[in-house]
Coordinates of C-alpha atoms and ligand atoms in Angstrom, one line a residue:
X1 CA 14.2 42.2 10.0
X2 CA 13.6 38.6 11.2
X3 CA 10.5 38.1 13.1
X4 CA 10.9 37.8 17.3
X5 CA 8.4 37.0 20.1
X6 CA 8.8 39.4 22.9
X7 CA 8.4 37.8 26.4
X8 CA 8.1 39.9 29.7
X9 CA 8.8 38.2 32.8
X10 CA 9.9 39.9 36.4
X11 CA 10.3 43.2 34.6
X12 CA 12.6 42.2 31.9
X13 CA 11.9 41.6 28.2
X14 CA 13.8 38.9 26.3
X15 CA 13.2 38.2 22.4
X16 CA 13.3 35.0 21.0
X17 CA 13.7 34.1 17.5
X18 CA 10.5 33.1 15.0
X19 CA 11.1 30.5 12.7
X20 CA 9.1 29.3 9.6
X21 CA 8.7 25.7 8.0
X22 CA 8.7 25.6 4.1
X23 CA 4.5 25.3 4.3
X24 CA 4.9 28.9 6.8
X25 CA 4.3 27.7 9.9
X26 CA 5.3 29.4 12.3
X27 CA 7.2 28.8 15.4
X28 CA 8.8 30.7 18.7
X29 CA 12.2 29.0 19.0
X30 CA 12.5 28.8 22.7
X31 CA 15.6 26.8 23.1
X32 CA 17.7 29.4 24.9
X33 CA 14.2 30.1 27.5
X34 CA 15.8 28.3 30.2
X35 CA 19.0 29.4 30.2
X36 CA 18.5 32.8 29.8
X37 CA 15.0 33.4 32.1
X38 CA 15.3 30.1 34.3
X39 CA 11.7 29.3 33.0
X40 CA 10.3 26.3 31.2
X41 CA 6.9 26.1 29.4
X42 CA 4.5 23.8 30.7
X43 CA 2.5 22.2 28.0
X44 CA 0.7 18.8 28.4
X45 CA 0.1 16.1 26.1
X46 CA 2.6 18.7 23.8
X47 CA -0.3 20.5 22.2
X48 CA 1.8 23.2 21.5
X49 CA 5.2 22.1 21.4
X50 CA 7.4 20.9 18.2
X51 CA 9.6 18.2 19.3
X52 CA 11.7 18.4 16.1
X53 CA 12.2 20.0 12.7
X54 CA 11.6 17.7 9.9
X55 CA 11.2 17.0 6.1
X56 CA 9.5 14.0 5.9
X57 CA 5.7 14.7 6.2
X58 CA 3.4 17.9 6.2
X59 CA 0.0 17.8 7.8
X60 CA -2.6 20.5 8.0
X61 CA -5.6 19.4 10.3
X62 CA -7.3 22.7 9.8
X63 CA -7.7 22.1 5.7
X64 CA -7.1 18.0 5.8
X65 CA -3.6 18.4 4.2
X66 CA -1.4 15.4 4.2
X67 CA 1.7 15.1 2.2
X68 CA 4.9 12.8 2.5
X69 CA 7.6 14.7 1.6
X70 CA 5.4 17.0 -0.6
X71 CA 3.4 14.7 -2.4
X72 CA -0.4 14.6 -1.4
X73 CA -1.6 11.2 -0.1
X74 CA -4.4 11.1 -2.2
X75 CA -1.9 10.7 -5.6
X76 CA -0.1 8.1 -3.3
X77 CA -2.7 6.3 -2.2
X78 CA -3.8 6.2 -6.3
X79 CA -0.5 5.6 -8.0
X80 CA 2.4 4.6 -5.9
X81 CA 3.1 1.5 -4.0
X82 CA 3.9 1.1 -0.2
X83 CA 7.4 -0.3 -1.1
X84 CA 8.2 2.9 -3.4
X85 CA 6.5 5.2 -0.4
X86 CA 8.9 3.5 2.2
X87 CA 12.0 4.6 0.0
X88 CA 10.5 8.0 -0.6
X89 CA 10.1 8.4 3.7
X90 CA 13.4 7.2 4.4
X91 CA 15.4 8.3 1.5
X92 CA 14.0 11.6 0.5
X93 CA 12.8 11.2 -3.0
X94 CA 11.0 8.4 -5.0
X95 CA 13.0 6.0 -6.6
X96 CA 14.4 5.2 -10.2
X97 CA 13.0 1.7 -11.7
X98 CA 16.6 0.6 -10.9
X99 CA 16.6 2.2 -7.0
X100 CA 13.4 0.3 -6.4
X101 CA 14.5 -2.8 -7.8
X102 CA 17.9 -2.5 -5.9
X103 CA 15.8 -2.1 -2.5
X104 CA 13.4 -4.1 -3.0
X105 CA 16.0 -7.1 -3.2
X106 CA 18.0 -5.7 -0.1
X107 CA 14.7 -6.3 1.5
X108 CA 14.5 -9.8 0.4
X109 CA 18.0 -10.8 1.8
X110 CA 16.0 -10.7 4.9
X111 CA 13.3 -13.0 4.1
X112 CA 13.4 -15.4 7.0
X113 CA 13.9 -15.0 10.6
X114 CA 16.4 -16.6 12.9
X115 CA 15.6 -20.1 14.5
X116 CA 15.7 -18.5 17.9
X117 CA 13.2 -16.2 17.0
X118 CA 10.9 -18.8 15.2
X119 CA 11.5 -20.8 18.7
X120 CA 10.1 -17.8 20.6
X121 CA 7.0 -17.5 18.4
X122 CA 6.4 -21.5 18.4
X123 CA 6.3 -21.1 22.6
X124 CA 4.0 -18.0 22.5
X125 CA 0.4 -18.7 23.9
X126 CA -1.8 -18.8 20.8
X127 CA -4.3 -16.4 22.8
X128 CA -1.5 -13.8 23.3
X129 CA -3.0 -10.6 22.0
X130 CA -0.5 -10.2 19.1
X131 CA 0.8 -6.6 19.9
X132 CA 2.4 -7.7 22.4
X133 CA 4.0 -10.7 20.8
X134 CA 4.7 -8.8 18.2
X135 CA 6.4 -5.8 20.3
X136 CA 8.7 -8.2 22.4
X137 CA 9.7 -10.4 19.1
X138 CA 10.8 -7.7 17.3
X139 CA 12.9 -6.2 20.6
X140 CA 14.3 -9.5 20.9
X141 CA 16.0 -9.5 17.1
X142 CA 18.7 -7.5 18.8
X143 CA 20.0 -10.4 20.8
X144 CA 20.6 -12.1 17.3
X145 CA 22.2 -9.2 15.2
X146 CA 24.5 -7.5 17.9
X147 CA 26.5 -5.7 15.1
X148 CA 23.3 -3.2 15.3
X149 CA 24.2 -2.7 19.3
X150 CA 27.3 -0.7 18.5
X151 CA 26.0 2.8 18.3
X152 CA 26.2 5.5 16.7
X153 CA 25.5 3.4 13.3
X154 CA 27.5 4.1 10.1
X155 CA 24.8 4.6 6.9
X156 CA 25.4 1.5 5.4
X157 CA 23.9 0.1 8.9
X158 CA 21.0 2.3 9.0
X159 CA 19.9 1.7 5.6
X160 CA 20.3 -2.2 6.2
X161 CA 18.5 -1.8 9.5
X162 CA 15.3 -0.3 7.5
X163 CA 15.6 -2.8 4.8
X164 CA 15.9 -5.9 7.6
X165 CA 12.6 -4.2 9.8
X166 CA 10.6 -4.0 6.5
X167 CA 10.8 -7.8 6.1
X168 CA 11.3 -9.4 9.1
X169 CA 8.4 -7.3 11.3
X170 CA 6.0 -8.9 8.6
X171 CA 7.1 -12.3 9.2
X172 CA 7.0 -12.3 12.7
X173 CA 3.0 -10.9 12.8
X174 CA 2.4 -14.0 9.8
X175 CA 4.1 -16.3 11.9
X176 CA 2.2 -15.9 14.8
X177 CA -0.9 -15.6 13.1
X178 CA -0.2 -18.9 12.1
X179 CA 0.9 -20.1 15.3
X180 CA -2.7 -18.5 16.8
X181 CA -4.5 -20.9 14.1
X182 CA -2.3 -23.4 14.5
X183 CA -0.9 -24.3 11.0
X184 CA 2.5 -24.3 10.1
X185 CA 3.9 -21.2 8.6
X186 CA 4.4 -20.2 5.3
X187 CA 7.8 -19.0 3.5
X188 CA 7.8 -15.3 2.8
X189 CA 8.2 -14.7 -0.8
X190 CA 9.1 -10.7 -1.3
X191 CA 8.9 -11.0 -5.0
X192 CA 4.9 -11.0 -4.9
X193 CA 5.4 -7.4 -3.0
X194 CA 4.6 -6.7 0.4
X195 CA 0.9 -7.0 0.9
X196 CA 0.5 -9.8 -1.3
X197 CA 3.8 -11.8 0.4
X198 CA 1.9 -10.5 3.8
X199 CA -1.5 -12.1 2.7
X200 CA 0.4 -15.4 1.1
X201 CA 2.2 -16.3 4.3
X202 CA -1.3 -15.7 6.8
X203 CA -3.6 -17.7 4.3
X204 CA -2.0 -19.5 1.4
X205 CA -4.0 -22.8 1.3
X206 CA -5.3 -25.3 -1.1
X207 CA -8.4 -23.2 -1.3
X208 CA -6.7 -19.7 -0.7
X209 CA -4.4 -17.7 -3.6
X210 CA -4.0 -14.0 -3.2
X211 CA -6.7 -11.8 -5.2
X212 CA -4.0 -9.1 -6.9
X213 CA -7.1 -6.3 -6.3
X214 CA -7.3 -7.3 -3.1
X215 CA -3.5 -7.2 -2.3
X216 CA -3.6 -3.7 -4.4
X217 CA -6.2 -2.6 -1.8
X218 CA -4.1 -3.5 1.2
X219 CA -1.2 -2.0 -0.2
X220 CA -3.2 1.2 -0.4
X221 CA -4.6 1.0 3.1
X222 CA -0.7 0.4 4.1
X223 CA 0.5 3.4 2.4
X224 CA -2.5 5.9 4.2
X225 CA -0.7 4.7 7.4
X226 CA 2.8 4.8 6.6
X227 CA 3.5 8.3 8.3
X228 CA 2.0 11.0 10.4
X229 CA 4.4 13.1 11.5
X230 CA 5.0 13.5 15.3
X231 CA 2.0 11.3 16.6
X232 CA 2.4 9.3 20.0
X233 CA 4.3 6.2 18.8
X234 CA 6.8 8.4 16.5
X235 CA 7.4 10.4 18.9
X236 CA 8.1 7.4 21.1
X237 CA 10.0 6.2 18.6
X238 CA 12.3 9.4 18.5
X239 CA 12.4 9.5 22.1
X240 CA 13.9 5.9 22.8
X241 CA 16.3 6.3 19.7
X242 CA 17.4 9.7 20.8
X243 CA 19.1 8.1 23.5
X244 CA 21.1 5.5 21.4
X245 CA 19.3 2.4 21.9
X246 CA 19.2 0.0 19.3
X247 CA 16.8 -0.2 16.5
X248 CA 14.7 -3.1 17.5
X249 CA 14.0 -1.9 21.0
X250 CA 13.6 1.7 19.5
X251 CA 11.2 0.4 16.8
X252 CA 9.1 -2.1 19.2
X253 CA 8.7 1.3 21.5
X254 CA 6.8 2.2 19.0
X255 CA 4.8 -0.8 18.4
X256 CA 3.8 -0.3 21.9
X257 CA 3.0 2.9 22.1
X258 CA 0.7 2.4 19.2
X259 CA -1.1 -0.5 20.8
X260 CA -3.1 2.2 23.1
X261 CA -7.0 2.3 22.4
X262 CA -6.7 6.2 22.3
X263 CA -3.6 6.0 19.2
X264 CA -3.7 2.4 16.6
X265 CA -5.5 0.4 19.0
X266 CA -8.5 2.3 18.2
X267 CA -9.3 0.2 14.8
X268 CA -10.0 -2.9 17.0
X269 CA -12.3 -1.1 19.3
X270 CA -14.3 0.3 16.5
X271 CA -14.9 -3.4 15.1
X272 CA -15.7 -4.1 19.2
X273 CA -18.0 -1.2 19.1
X274 CA -19.9 -1.6 16.2
X275 CA -20.6 -5.4 17.4
X276 CA -21.6 -4.2 20.9
X277 CA -24.1 -1.8 19.1
X278 CA -25.0 -4.6 16.9
X279 CA -25.4 -7.1 19.9
X280 CA -27.2 -4.5 21.8
X281 CA -29.7 -4.0 19.3
X282 CA -29.3 -0.5 19.6
X283 CA -29.5 2.3 17.7
X284 CA -26.7 4.8 16.4
X285 CA -28.7 7.4 18.4
X286 CA -28.8 5.9 21.6
X287 CA -24.8 5.3 21.4
X288 CA -24.3 8.9 20.2
X289 CA -25.9 10.3 23.5
X290 CA -23.5 7.6 25.4
X291 CA -20.4 9.1 23.9
X292 CA -21.9 12.6 24.8
X293 CA -22.5 11.2 28.3
X294 CA -19.8 13.0 30.6
X295 CA -20.7 10.2 33.3
X296 CA -20.3 7.6 30.7
X297 CA -17.0 6.7 29.9
X298 CA -17.8 5.4 26.7
X299 CA -16.6 7.4 23.4
X300 CA -17.3 7.0 19.8
X301 CA -13.8 4.9 19.2
X302 CA -12.3 6.2 15.3
X303 CA -13.8 9.4 15.7
X304 CA -11.7 12.4 16.9
X305 CA -8.2 13.3 16.5
X306 CA -5.7 15.7 17.8
X307 CA -4.8 17.3 14.7
X308 CA -7.6 17.2 12.2
X309 CA -10.2 19.4 13.0
X310 CA -12.2 19.4 9.9
X311 CA -11.5 15.9 8.0
X312 CA -8.9 13.2 8.2
X313 CA -8.5 12.5 4.3
X314 CA -7.0 9.0 4.9
X315 CA -10.5 8.2 5.9
X316 CA -12.1 9.9 3.1
X317 CA -9.9 7.7 1.0
X318 CA -10.7 4.5 3.2
X319 CA -14.3 4.9 3.2
X320 CA -14.4 4.9 -0.5
X321 CA -11.9 1.6 -0.6
X322 CA -13.8 -0.4 2.0
X323 CA -17.1 0.3 0.0
X324 CA -15.0 -1.1 -3.5
X325 CA -13.3 -4.0 -1.4
X326 CA -16.7 -5.1 0.3
X327 CA -18.3 -5.2 -2.9
X328 CA -15.3 -7.3 -4.8
X329 CA -15.2 -9.8 -2.2
X330 CA -19.3 -9.9 -2.2
X331 CA -19.3 -9.3 1.5
X332 CA -22.6 -8.0 3.3
X333 CA -21.4 -6.8 6.4
X334 CA -24.0 -5.2 8.5
X335 CA -21.4 -3.6 11.0
X336 CA -20.8 -1.1 7.8
X337 CA -24.6 -0.1 7.7
X338 CA -24.0 0.6 11.8
X339 CA -21.0 2.6 10.9
X340 CA -22.4 4.5 8.2
X341 CA -25.5 5.4 10.5
X342 CA -23.2 6.4 13.3
X343 CA -21.0 8.6 11.0
X344 CA -24.3 10.2 9.8
X345 CA -25.7 10.6 13.0
X346 CA -22.6 12.4 14.6
X347 CA -22.1 14.6 11.8
X348 CA -25.6 16.1 12.5
X349 CA -25.2 16.3 16.0
X350 CA -23.9 19.8 17.3
X351 CA -21.8 18.2 20.2
X352 CA -19.6 16.5 17.5
X353 CA -19.6 19.1 15.2
X354 CA -18.6 21.7 17.8
X355 CA -15.9 19.5 19.0
X356 CA -14.5 18.7 14.9
X357 CA -14.9 15.2 16.0
X358 CA -15.0 13.5 12.5
X359 CA -14.1 9.5 11.6
X360 CA -10.3 9.4 11.7
X361 CA -8.4 6.4 9.6
X362 CA -9.5 3.9 12.0
X363 CA -13.1 4.0 11.3
X364 CA -13.6 2.2 8.4
X365 CA -10.2 0.4 8.2
X366 CA -11.2 -2.6 10.6
X367 CA -14.2 -3.1 8.1
X368 CA -11.6 -3.7 5.8
X369 CA -9.0 -6.1 7.5
X370 CA -12.4 -7.9 8.6
X371 CA -13.7 -8.7 5.3
X372 CA -10.0 -10.0 4.1
X373 CA -10.3 -12.5 7.1
X374 CA -7.5 -10.9 9.3
X375 CA -8.9 -11.3 13.1
X376 CA -10.2 -8.3 15.1
X377 CA -7.1 -8.4 17.8
X378 CA -4.9 -8.5 14.4
X379 CA -5.7 -5.1 13.3
X380 CA -3.0 -2.9 15.3
X381 CA -0.7 -5.4 13.9
X382 CA -1.8 -4.2 10.2
X383 CA -1.5 -0.5 11.6
X384 CA 2.3 -1.6 12.7
X385 CA 3.3 -2.7 9.4
X386 CA 1.6 0.4 7.7
X387 CA 3.5 3.0 10.5
X388 CA 6.9 0.7 10.0
X389 CA 8.4 3.1 6.9
X390 CA 7.2 6.1 9.0
X391 CA 8.9 5.2 12.2
X392 CA 12.2 4.3 10.5
X393 CA 12.4 7.5 8.2
X394 CA 11.8 9.8 11.6
X395 CA 14.2 7.5 13.2
X396 CA 16.8 7.3 10.4
X397 CA 16.2 11.5 10.0
X398 CA 16.9 12.3 13.8
X399 CA 20.0 10.4 13.7
X400 CA 21.5 12.0 10.8
X401 CA 20.4 15.5 12.3
X402 CA 23.9 16.9 13.6
X403 CA 21.8 19.0 16.3
X404 CA 20.7 15.7 18.0
X405 CA 20.1 16.1 21.4
X406 CA 18.6 12.8 23.9
X407 CA 14.8 13.7 24.6
X408 CA 14.6 14.9 28.0
X409 CA 11.6 16.8 29.0
X410 CA 11.5 18.9 32.3
X411 CA 8.7 19.1 34.8
X412 CA 6.9 21.5 37.4
X413 CA 7.4 19.3 40.3
X414 CA 4.4 19.6 43.1
X415 CA 5.4 17.0 45.9
X416 CA 6.7 17.8 49.3
X417 CA 9.1 20.2 50.0
X418 CA 12.2 18.9 52.2
X419 CA 11.6 16.9 55.1
X420 CA 13.4 14.6 57.3
X421 CA 12.8 11.0 57.5
X422 CA 12.0 9.4 60.6
X423 CA 12.9 5.7 61.3
X424 CA 9.4 3.9 61.9
X425 CA 10.4 0.5 60.4
X426 CA 13.6 -1.4 61.0
X427 CA 16.7 -1.0 59.0
Ligands
ACO501 N1 -16.4 10.4 21.5 C1 -16.7 11.4 22.3 N2 -16.3 12.8 22.8 C2 -15.1 13.0 22.0 C3 -14.5 11.9 21.5 C4 -15.1 11.1 21.0 N3 -14.6 10.0 20.2 N4 -13.0 12.2 20.6 C5 -13.2 13.8 21.7 N5 -13.8 13.8 22.6 C6 -14.8 15.1 23.0 C7 -14.0 15.2 24.6 O1 -14.7 14.6 25.4 C8 -13.6 16.5 24.6 O2 -14.8 17.1 25.2 P1 -14.8 18.3 26.0 O3 -14.4 19.6 25.5 O4 -16.5 18.6 26.8 O5 -14.6 17.7 27.3 C9 -13.0 17.2 23.1 O6 -14.1 16.4 22.5 C10 -11.5 17.1 23.2 O7 -11.1 15.9 23.0 P2 -10.1 16.0 24.0 O8 -10.0 14.2 24.4 O9 -9.6 16.8 24.6 O10 -9.1 15.8 22.3 P3 -8.0 15.0 22.1 O11 -7.0 15.8 21.2 O12 -6.6 15.2 23.5 O13 -8.0 13.9 21.9 C11 -8.2 11.6 20.6 C12 -8.0 12.9 20.6 C13 -7.6 10.9 22.0 C14 -7.9 11.1 19.0 C15 -10.1 11.6 20.9 O14 -10.4 12.3 20.1 C16 -10.4 10.2 21.2 O15 -10.1 9.7 22.4 N6 -11.2 9.6 19.8 C17 -11.6 7.9 20.5 C18 -10.3 6.9 19.7 C19 -9.8 7.5 18.7 O16 -10.3 7.3 17.7 N7 -8.2 7.2 18.2 C20 -7.7 6.9 17.1 C21 -6.9 8.7 16.6 S1 -6.7 8.1 15.0 C22 -4.9 7.6 15.4 O17 -4.4 7.6 16.4 C23 -4.2 6.5 14.4

């Protein structure tokens, strides 16, 4: 017999189907709740709400498991590459050599930006926060590609959208960096591979040649960020995309959601926090006490996660990568010592242990970006580049779902009851 959940309300019993995911995750299907009972559910922050069924990413926060399309993140980080993972997330299976080569070639068709977009970038204030620039310029791409405005998009246009955004967001980011340092832009060369092309566009000079090992480390970091099921920015992408907004506006919305310091913006905040500790000459213990103090707004950035309550498997891989890269580049960053001290102090502190607060993906990634020469306010842009395949894959999956409905949550109204308008000001 299929499992059902029984709900008693106003003396009546209602039954709702229980559905099970491929990894045994269970949900009560309440799609008919309001229609049959007149009630809605209230779930601030969506702590208990599944917004969709998805075949892309599996995450088990209690056991620290993360898999893309069934493949463990540890194996992909060690053996795959970012473009292969992008293909996997968007098209469901790992590509053959031919499929990957075709895909890279299609992405390569978009190795430049329209002149108008280059003009926009060249007029942005160099001191502007790059996240605002990358978001608004990505959104503006729709002005140059009106063919994407006709919704719903046919499958071949969805594939084009994936290829185009994978190529152009990276160029937007690198070109804006060149503006901030008042240097000429470098052309994209997709043949180098995603990470090496990006590093080349950012830094190429007489004295800088991309080190393949460094590019490979960055590639791994991007894989770790590539998808994370229904997080804040991905949910934003699905919500915006559900209204049939164009793909550039939809991805720009994801970029904006990622910017917040409780989400992707945490990587910038971690580095600023480590610098704050360094400048204050304080100890890790003092800042741990600050983070525990409920009268102090200070939080340990890069710690805690809505879903991971044991450890974040990405953080484990990144911590190792951080050590390797810093050694390889011969960087002795005192901020790493502070980070290690903080982690050790937090891990033996009952406040953090009881609340299951562990380092997340953002805790060590900033130290790697810093060692690569990426400025602190560009850290979240690096996260954008990593998360792009996930946003696109989730958007594509949603648009391919025949049961798709516009996302439109309800609310419990708590304002005044009806009252008559009495004129005070002249009409
Ligand atoms: N430092 C100190 N205390 C913390 C921290 C932290 N970093 N994170 C959570 N807590 C405490 C809360 O104060 C709360 O304590 P209480 O039970 O005494 O009230 C308890 O732990 C639970 O925290 P919530 O904020 O309710 O947990 P939630 O799941 O809503 O938030 C979040 C998760 C936003 C990630 C939070 O842990 C946080 O703010 N971390 C710092 C920012 C950060 O690193 N964000 C990146 C997350 S990873 C990503 O998005 C890519």
